[in-house]
PDB file of C-alpha atoms and ligand atoms in Angstrom:
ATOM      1  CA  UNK A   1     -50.620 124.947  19.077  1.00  0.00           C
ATOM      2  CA  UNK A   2     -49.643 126.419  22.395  1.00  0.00           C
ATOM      3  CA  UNK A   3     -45.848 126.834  23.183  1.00  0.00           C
ATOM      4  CA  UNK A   4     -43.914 127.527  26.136  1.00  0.00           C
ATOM      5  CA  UNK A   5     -42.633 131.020  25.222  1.00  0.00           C
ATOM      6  CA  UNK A   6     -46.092 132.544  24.933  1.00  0.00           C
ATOM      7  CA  UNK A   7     -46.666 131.571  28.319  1.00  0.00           C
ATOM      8  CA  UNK A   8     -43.769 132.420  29.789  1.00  0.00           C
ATOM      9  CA  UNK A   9     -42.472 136.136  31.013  1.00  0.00           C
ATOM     10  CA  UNK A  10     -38.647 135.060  32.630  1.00  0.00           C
ATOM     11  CA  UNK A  11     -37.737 131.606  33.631  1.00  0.00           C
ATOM     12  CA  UNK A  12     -36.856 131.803  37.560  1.00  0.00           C
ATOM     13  CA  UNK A  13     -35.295 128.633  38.796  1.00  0.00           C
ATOM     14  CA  UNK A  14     -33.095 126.452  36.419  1.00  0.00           C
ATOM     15  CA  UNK A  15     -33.092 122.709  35.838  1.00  0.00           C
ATOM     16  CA  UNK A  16     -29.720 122.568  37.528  1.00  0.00           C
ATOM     17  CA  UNK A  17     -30.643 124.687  40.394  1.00  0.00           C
ATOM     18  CA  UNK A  18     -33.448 122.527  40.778  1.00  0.00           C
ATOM     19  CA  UNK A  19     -30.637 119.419  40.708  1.00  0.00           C
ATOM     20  CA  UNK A  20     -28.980 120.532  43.378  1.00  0.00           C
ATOM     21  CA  UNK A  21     -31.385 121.745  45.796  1.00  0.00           C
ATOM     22  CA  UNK A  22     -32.986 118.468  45.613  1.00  0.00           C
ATOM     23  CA  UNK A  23     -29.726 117.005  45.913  1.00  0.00           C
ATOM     24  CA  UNK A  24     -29.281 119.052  49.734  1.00  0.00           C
ATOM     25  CA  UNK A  25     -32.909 118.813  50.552  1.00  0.00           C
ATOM     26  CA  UNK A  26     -32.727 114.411  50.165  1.00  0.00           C
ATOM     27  CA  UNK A  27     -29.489 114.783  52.207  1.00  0.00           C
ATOM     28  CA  UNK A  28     -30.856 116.634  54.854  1.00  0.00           C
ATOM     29  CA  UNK A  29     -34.090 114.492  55.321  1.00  0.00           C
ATOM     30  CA  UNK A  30     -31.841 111.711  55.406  1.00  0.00           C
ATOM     31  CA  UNK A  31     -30.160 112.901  57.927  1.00  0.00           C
ATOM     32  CA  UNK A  32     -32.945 113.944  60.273  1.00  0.00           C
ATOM     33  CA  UNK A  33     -34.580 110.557  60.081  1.00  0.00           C
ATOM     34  CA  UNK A  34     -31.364 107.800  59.618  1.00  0.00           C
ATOM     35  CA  UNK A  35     -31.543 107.587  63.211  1.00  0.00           C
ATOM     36  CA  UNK A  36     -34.843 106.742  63.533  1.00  0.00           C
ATOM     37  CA  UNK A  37     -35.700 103.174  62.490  1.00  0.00           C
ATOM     38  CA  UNK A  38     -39.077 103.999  62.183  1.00  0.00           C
ATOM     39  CA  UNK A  39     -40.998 103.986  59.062  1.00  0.00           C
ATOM     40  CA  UNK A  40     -40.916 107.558  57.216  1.00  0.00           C
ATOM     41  CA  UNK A  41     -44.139 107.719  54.705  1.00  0.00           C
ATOM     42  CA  UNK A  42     -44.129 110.529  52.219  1.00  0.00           C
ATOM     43  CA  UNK A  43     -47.219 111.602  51.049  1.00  0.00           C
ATOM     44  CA  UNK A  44     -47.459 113.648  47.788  1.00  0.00           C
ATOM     45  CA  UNK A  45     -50.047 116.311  46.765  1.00  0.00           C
ATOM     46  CA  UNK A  46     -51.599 115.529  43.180  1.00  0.00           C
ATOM     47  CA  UNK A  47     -51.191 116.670  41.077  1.00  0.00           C
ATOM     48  CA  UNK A  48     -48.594 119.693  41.488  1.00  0.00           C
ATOM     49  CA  UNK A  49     -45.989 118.057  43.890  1.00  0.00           C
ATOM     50  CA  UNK A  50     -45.369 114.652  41.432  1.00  0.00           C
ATOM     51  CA  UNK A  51     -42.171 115.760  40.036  1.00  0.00           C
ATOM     52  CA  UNK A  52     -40.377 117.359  43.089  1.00  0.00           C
ATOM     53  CA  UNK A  53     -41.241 114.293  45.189  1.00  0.00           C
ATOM     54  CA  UNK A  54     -40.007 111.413  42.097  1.00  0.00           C
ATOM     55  CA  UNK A  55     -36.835 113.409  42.234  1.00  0.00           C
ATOM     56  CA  UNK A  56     -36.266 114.282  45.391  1.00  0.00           C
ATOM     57  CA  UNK A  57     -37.187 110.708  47.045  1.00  0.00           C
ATOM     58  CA  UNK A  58     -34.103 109.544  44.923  1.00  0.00           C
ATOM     59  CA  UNK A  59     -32.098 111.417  46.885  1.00  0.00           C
ATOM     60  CA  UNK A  60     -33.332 110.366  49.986  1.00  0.00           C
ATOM     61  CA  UNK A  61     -30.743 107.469  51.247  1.00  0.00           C
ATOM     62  CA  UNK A  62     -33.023 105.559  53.421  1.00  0.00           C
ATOM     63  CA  UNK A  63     -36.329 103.234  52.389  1.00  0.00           C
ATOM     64  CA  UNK A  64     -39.053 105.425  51.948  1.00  0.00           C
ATOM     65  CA  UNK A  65     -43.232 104.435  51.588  1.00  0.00           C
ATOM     66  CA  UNK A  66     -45.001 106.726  49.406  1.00  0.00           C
ATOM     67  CA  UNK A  67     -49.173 107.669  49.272  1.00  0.00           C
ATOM     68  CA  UNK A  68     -50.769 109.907  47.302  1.00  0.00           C
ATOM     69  CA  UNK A  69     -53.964 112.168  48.256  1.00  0.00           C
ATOM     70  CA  UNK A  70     -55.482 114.812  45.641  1.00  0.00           C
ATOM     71  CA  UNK A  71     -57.588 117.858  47.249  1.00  0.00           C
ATOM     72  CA  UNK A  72     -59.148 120.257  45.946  1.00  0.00           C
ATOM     73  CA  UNK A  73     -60.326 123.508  47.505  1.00  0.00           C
ATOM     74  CA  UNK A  74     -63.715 125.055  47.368  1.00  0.00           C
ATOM     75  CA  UNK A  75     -64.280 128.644  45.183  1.00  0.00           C
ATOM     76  CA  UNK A  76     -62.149 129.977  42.448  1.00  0.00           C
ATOM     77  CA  UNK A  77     -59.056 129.053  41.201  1.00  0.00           C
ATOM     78  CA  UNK A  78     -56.918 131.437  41.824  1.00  0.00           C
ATOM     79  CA  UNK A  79     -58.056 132.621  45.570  1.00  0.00           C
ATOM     80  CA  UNK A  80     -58.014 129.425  48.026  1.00  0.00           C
ATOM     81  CA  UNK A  81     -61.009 129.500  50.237  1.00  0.00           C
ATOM     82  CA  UNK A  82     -60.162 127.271  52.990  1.00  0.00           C
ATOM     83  CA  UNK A  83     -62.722 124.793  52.593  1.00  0.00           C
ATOM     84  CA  UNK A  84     -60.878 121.897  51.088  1.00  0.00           C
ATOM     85  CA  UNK A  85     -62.290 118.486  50.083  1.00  0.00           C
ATOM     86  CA  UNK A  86     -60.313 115.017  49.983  1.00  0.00           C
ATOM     87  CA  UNK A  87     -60.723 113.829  46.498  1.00  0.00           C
ATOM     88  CA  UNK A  88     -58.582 111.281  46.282  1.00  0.00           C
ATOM     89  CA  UNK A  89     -57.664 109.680  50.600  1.00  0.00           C
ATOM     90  CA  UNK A  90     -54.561 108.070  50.868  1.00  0.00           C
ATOM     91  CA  UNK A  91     -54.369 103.856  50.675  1.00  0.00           C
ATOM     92  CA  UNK A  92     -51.790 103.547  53.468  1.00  0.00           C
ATOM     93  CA  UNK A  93     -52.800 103.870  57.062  1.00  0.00           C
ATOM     94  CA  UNK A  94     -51.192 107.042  58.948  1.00  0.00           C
ATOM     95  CA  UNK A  95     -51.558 106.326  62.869  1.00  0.00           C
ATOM     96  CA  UNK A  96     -48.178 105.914  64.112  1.00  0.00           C
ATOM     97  CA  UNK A  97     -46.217 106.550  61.457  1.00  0.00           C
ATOM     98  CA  UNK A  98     -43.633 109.417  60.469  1.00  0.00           C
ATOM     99  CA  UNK A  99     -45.471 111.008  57.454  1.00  0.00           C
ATOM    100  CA  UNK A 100     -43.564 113.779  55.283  1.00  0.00           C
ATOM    101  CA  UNK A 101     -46.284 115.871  52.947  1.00  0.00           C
ATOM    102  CA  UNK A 102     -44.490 116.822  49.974  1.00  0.00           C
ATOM    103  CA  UNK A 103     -46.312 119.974  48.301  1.00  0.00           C
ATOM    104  CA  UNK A 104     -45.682 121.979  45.313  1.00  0.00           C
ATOM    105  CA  UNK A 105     -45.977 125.173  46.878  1.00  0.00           C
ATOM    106  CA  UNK A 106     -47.324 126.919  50.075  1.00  0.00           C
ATOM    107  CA  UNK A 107     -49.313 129.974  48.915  1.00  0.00           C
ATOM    108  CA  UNK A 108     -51.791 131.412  51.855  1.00  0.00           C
ATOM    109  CA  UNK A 109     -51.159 128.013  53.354  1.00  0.00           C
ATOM    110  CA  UNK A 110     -54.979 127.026  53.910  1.00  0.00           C
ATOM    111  CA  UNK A 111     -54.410 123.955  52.002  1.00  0.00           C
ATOM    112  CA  UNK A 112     -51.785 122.209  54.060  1.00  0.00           C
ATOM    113  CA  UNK A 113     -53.158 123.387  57.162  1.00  0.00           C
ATOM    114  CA  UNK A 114     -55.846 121.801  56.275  1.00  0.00           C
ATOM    115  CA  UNK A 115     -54.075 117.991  54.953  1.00  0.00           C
ATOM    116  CA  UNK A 116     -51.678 118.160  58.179  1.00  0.00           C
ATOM    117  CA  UNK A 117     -54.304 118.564  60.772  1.00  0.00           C
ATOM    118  CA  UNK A 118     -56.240 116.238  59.248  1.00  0.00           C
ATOM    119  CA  UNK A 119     -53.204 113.605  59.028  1.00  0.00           C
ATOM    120  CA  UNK A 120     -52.437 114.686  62.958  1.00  0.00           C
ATOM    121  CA  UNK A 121     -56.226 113.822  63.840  1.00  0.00           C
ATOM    122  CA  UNK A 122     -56.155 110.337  62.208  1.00  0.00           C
ATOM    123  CA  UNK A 123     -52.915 109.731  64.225  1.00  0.00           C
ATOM    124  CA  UNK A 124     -49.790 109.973  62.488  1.00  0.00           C
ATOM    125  CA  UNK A 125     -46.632 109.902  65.135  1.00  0.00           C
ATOM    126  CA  UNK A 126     -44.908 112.658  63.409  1.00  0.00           C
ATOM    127  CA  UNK A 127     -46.292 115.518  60.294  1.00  0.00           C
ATOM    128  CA  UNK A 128     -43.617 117.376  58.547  1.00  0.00           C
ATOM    129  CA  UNK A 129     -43.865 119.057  55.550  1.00  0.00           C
ATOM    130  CA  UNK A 130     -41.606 119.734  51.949  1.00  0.00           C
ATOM    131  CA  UNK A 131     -42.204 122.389  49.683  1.00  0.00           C
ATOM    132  CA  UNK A 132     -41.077 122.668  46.282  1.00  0.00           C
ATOM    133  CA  UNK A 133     -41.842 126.532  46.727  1.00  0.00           C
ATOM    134  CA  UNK A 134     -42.747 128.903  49.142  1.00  0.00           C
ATOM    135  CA  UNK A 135     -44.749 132.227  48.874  1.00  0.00           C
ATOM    136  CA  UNK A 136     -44.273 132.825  52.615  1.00  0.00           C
ATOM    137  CA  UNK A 137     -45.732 136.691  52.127  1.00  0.00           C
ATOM    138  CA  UNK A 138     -48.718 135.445  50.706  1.00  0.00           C
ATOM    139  CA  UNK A 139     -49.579 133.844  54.115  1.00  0.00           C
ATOM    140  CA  UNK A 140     -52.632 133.836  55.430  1.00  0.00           C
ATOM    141  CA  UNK A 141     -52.455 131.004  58.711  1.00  0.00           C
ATOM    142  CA  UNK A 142     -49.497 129.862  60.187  1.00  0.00           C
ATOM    143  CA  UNK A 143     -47.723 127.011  58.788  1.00  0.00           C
ATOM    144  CA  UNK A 144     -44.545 126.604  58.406  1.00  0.00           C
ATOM    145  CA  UNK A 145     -42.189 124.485  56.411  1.00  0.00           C
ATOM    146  CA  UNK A 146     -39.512 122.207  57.424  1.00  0.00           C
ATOM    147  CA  UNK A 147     -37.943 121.402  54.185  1.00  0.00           C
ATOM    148  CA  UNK A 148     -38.655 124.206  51.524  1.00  0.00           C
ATOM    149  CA  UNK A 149     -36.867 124.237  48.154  1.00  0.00           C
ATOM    150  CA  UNK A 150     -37.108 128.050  46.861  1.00  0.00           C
ATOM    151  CA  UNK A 151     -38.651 131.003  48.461  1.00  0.00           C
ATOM    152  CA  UNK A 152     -40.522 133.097  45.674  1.00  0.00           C
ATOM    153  CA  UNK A 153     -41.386 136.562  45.180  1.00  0.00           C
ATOM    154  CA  UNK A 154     -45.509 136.795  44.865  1.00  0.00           C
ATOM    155  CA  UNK A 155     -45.710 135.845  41.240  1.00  0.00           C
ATOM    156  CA  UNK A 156     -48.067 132.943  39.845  1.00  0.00           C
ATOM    157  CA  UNK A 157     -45.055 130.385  38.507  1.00  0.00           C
ATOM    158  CA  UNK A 158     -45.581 127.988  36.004  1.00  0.00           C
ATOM    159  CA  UNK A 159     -43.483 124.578  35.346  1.00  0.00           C
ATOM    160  CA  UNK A 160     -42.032 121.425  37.363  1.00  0.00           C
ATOM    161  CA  UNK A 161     -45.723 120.182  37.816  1.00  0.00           C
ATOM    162  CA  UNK A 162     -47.028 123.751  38.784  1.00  0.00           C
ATOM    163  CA  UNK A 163     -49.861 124.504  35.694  1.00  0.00           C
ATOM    164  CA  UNK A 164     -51.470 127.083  35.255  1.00  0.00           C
ATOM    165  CA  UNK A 165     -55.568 125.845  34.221  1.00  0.00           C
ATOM    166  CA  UNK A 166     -53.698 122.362  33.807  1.00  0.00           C
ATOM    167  CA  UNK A 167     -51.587 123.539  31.567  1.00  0.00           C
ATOM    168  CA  UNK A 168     -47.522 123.751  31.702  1.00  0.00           C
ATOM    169  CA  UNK A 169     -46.866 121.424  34.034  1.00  0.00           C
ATOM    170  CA  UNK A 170     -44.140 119.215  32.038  1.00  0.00           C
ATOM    171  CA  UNK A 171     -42.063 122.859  31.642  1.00  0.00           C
ATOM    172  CA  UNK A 172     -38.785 121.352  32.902  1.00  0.00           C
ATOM    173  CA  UNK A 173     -37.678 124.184  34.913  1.00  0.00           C
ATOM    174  CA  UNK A 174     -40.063 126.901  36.969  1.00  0.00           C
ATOM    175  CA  UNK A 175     -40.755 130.126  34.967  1.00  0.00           C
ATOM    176  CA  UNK A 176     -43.141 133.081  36.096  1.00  0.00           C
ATOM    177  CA  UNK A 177     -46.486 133.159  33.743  1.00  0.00           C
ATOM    178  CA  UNK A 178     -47.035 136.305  31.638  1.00  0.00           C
ATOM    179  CA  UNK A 179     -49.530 138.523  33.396  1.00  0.00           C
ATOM    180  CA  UNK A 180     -51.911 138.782  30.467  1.00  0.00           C
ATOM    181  CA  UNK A 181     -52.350 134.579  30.029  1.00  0.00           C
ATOM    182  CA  UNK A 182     -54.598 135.577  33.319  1.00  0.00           C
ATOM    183  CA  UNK A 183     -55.417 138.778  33.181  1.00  0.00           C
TER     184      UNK A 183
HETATM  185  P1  IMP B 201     -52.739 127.551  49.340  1.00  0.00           P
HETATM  186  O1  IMP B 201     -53.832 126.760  50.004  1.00  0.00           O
HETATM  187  O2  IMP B 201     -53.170 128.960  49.082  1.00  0.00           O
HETATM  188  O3  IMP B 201     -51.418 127.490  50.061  1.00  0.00           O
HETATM  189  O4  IMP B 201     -52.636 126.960  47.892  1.00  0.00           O
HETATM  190  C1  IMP B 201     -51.687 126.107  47.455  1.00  0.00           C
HETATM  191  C2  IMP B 201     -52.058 125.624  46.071  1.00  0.00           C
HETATM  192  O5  IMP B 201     -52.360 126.717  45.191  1.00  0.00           O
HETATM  193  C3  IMP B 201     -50.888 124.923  45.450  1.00  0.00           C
HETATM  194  O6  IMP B 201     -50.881 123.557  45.763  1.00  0.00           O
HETATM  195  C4  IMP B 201     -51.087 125.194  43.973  1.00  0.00           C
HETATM  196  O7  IMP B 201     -51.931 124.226  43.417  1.00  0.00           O
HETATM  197  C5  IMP B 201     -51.797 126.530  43.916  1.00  0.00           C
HETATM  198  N1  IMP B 201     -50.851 127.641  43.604  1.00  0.00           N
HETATM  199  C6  IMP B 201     -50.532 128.674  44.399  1.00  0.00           C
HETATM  200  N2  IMP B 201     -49.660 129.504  43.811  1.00  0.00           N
HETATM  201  C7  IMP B 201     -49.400 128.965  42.596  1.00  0.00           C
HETATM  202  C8  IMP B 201     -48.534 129.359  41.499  1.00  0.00           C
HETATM  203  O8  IMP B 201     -47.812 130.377  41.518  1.00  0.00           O
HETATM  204  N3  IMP B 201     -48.544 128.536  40.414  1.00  0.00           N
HETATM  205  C9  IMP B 201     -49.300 127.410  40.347  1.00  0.00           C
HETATM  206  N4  IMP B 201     -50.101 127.007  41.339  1.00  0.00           N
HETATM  207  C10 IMP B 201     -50.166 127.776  42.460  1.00  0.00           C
END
């Protein structure tokens, strides 16, 4: 049977850290759209992003849509190529609408680039995004964040929906893997 503590090297961000960050990113978003009164659709990235967006949507304090998309990027898994392919689209129309991307984590950054110009070219009114994490030295094109949880140091992190080969994704808190699980 696998277990958590062969996996892990040092835990990184705590549960309660988590809490609370989530707790100052919801207030924040709520604040930059209250004023609005314009739809605000939050699109999450399957399947890494599930858990930060369930909690932090609950601490958003206006009515929120949610949509789902699931991509998946062409070559191996642990170097993103840049080509990326819509696996599962969205069921919600964007054009004209506020949409918020909620990620796990930016890593060279290819990926969102990638979801938010394509969400700009079908029309959306407005493309922000939220990141659980943020590898920001790992960057390889420019995107930026508007709403990022942590920044991390450039270690492969396991745990509140990040896996590692599918794995570890229901660790409750974000831990960094042990270098010889991949090596
Ligand atoms: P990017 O296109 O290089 O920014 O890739 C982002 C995607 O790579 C994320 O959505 C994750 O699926 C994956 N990824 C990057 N770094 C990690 C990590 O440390 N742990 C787990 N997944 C990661």
């Amino acid at each position: 049977m696998k277990k958590f503590e062969d996996a892990i090297d040092y835990p990184l961000i705590t549960k309660e850290e988590i809490k609370k960050r989530n707790r100052e990113l919801g207030q924040q978003i709520t604040n930059d759209y209250k004023n609005k009164n314009e739809n605000l659709l939050i699109i999450g990235i399957l399947r890494g992003a599930v858990m930060f967006l369930t909690d932090l949507v609950k601490e958003i304090e206006i009515p929120v849509q949610i949509d789902f998309m699931a991509v998946s990027s062409y070559g191996n898994s642990s170097t993103s190529s840049g080509i990326v392919r819509i696996i599962k689209d969205l069921e919600e129309e964007v054009e004209d609408k506020n949409i918020l991307i909620v990620e796990d984590i930016i890593d060279t950054g290819l990926t969102l680039k990638y979801i938010s110009e394509n969400l700009k070219a079908r029309g959306a009114k407005s493309v922000r995004i939220a990141t659980f994490l943020d590898k920001i030295e790992r960057r390889k094109v420019d995107v930026r964040a508007d709403y990022v949880g942590f920044n991390i140091p450039d270690e492969f992190v396991i745990g509140y929906g990040l896996d590692y080969a599918q794995d570890y994704r229901n660790l409750p808190y974000v831990a960094v893997l042990k270098h010889s699980i991949y090596e």
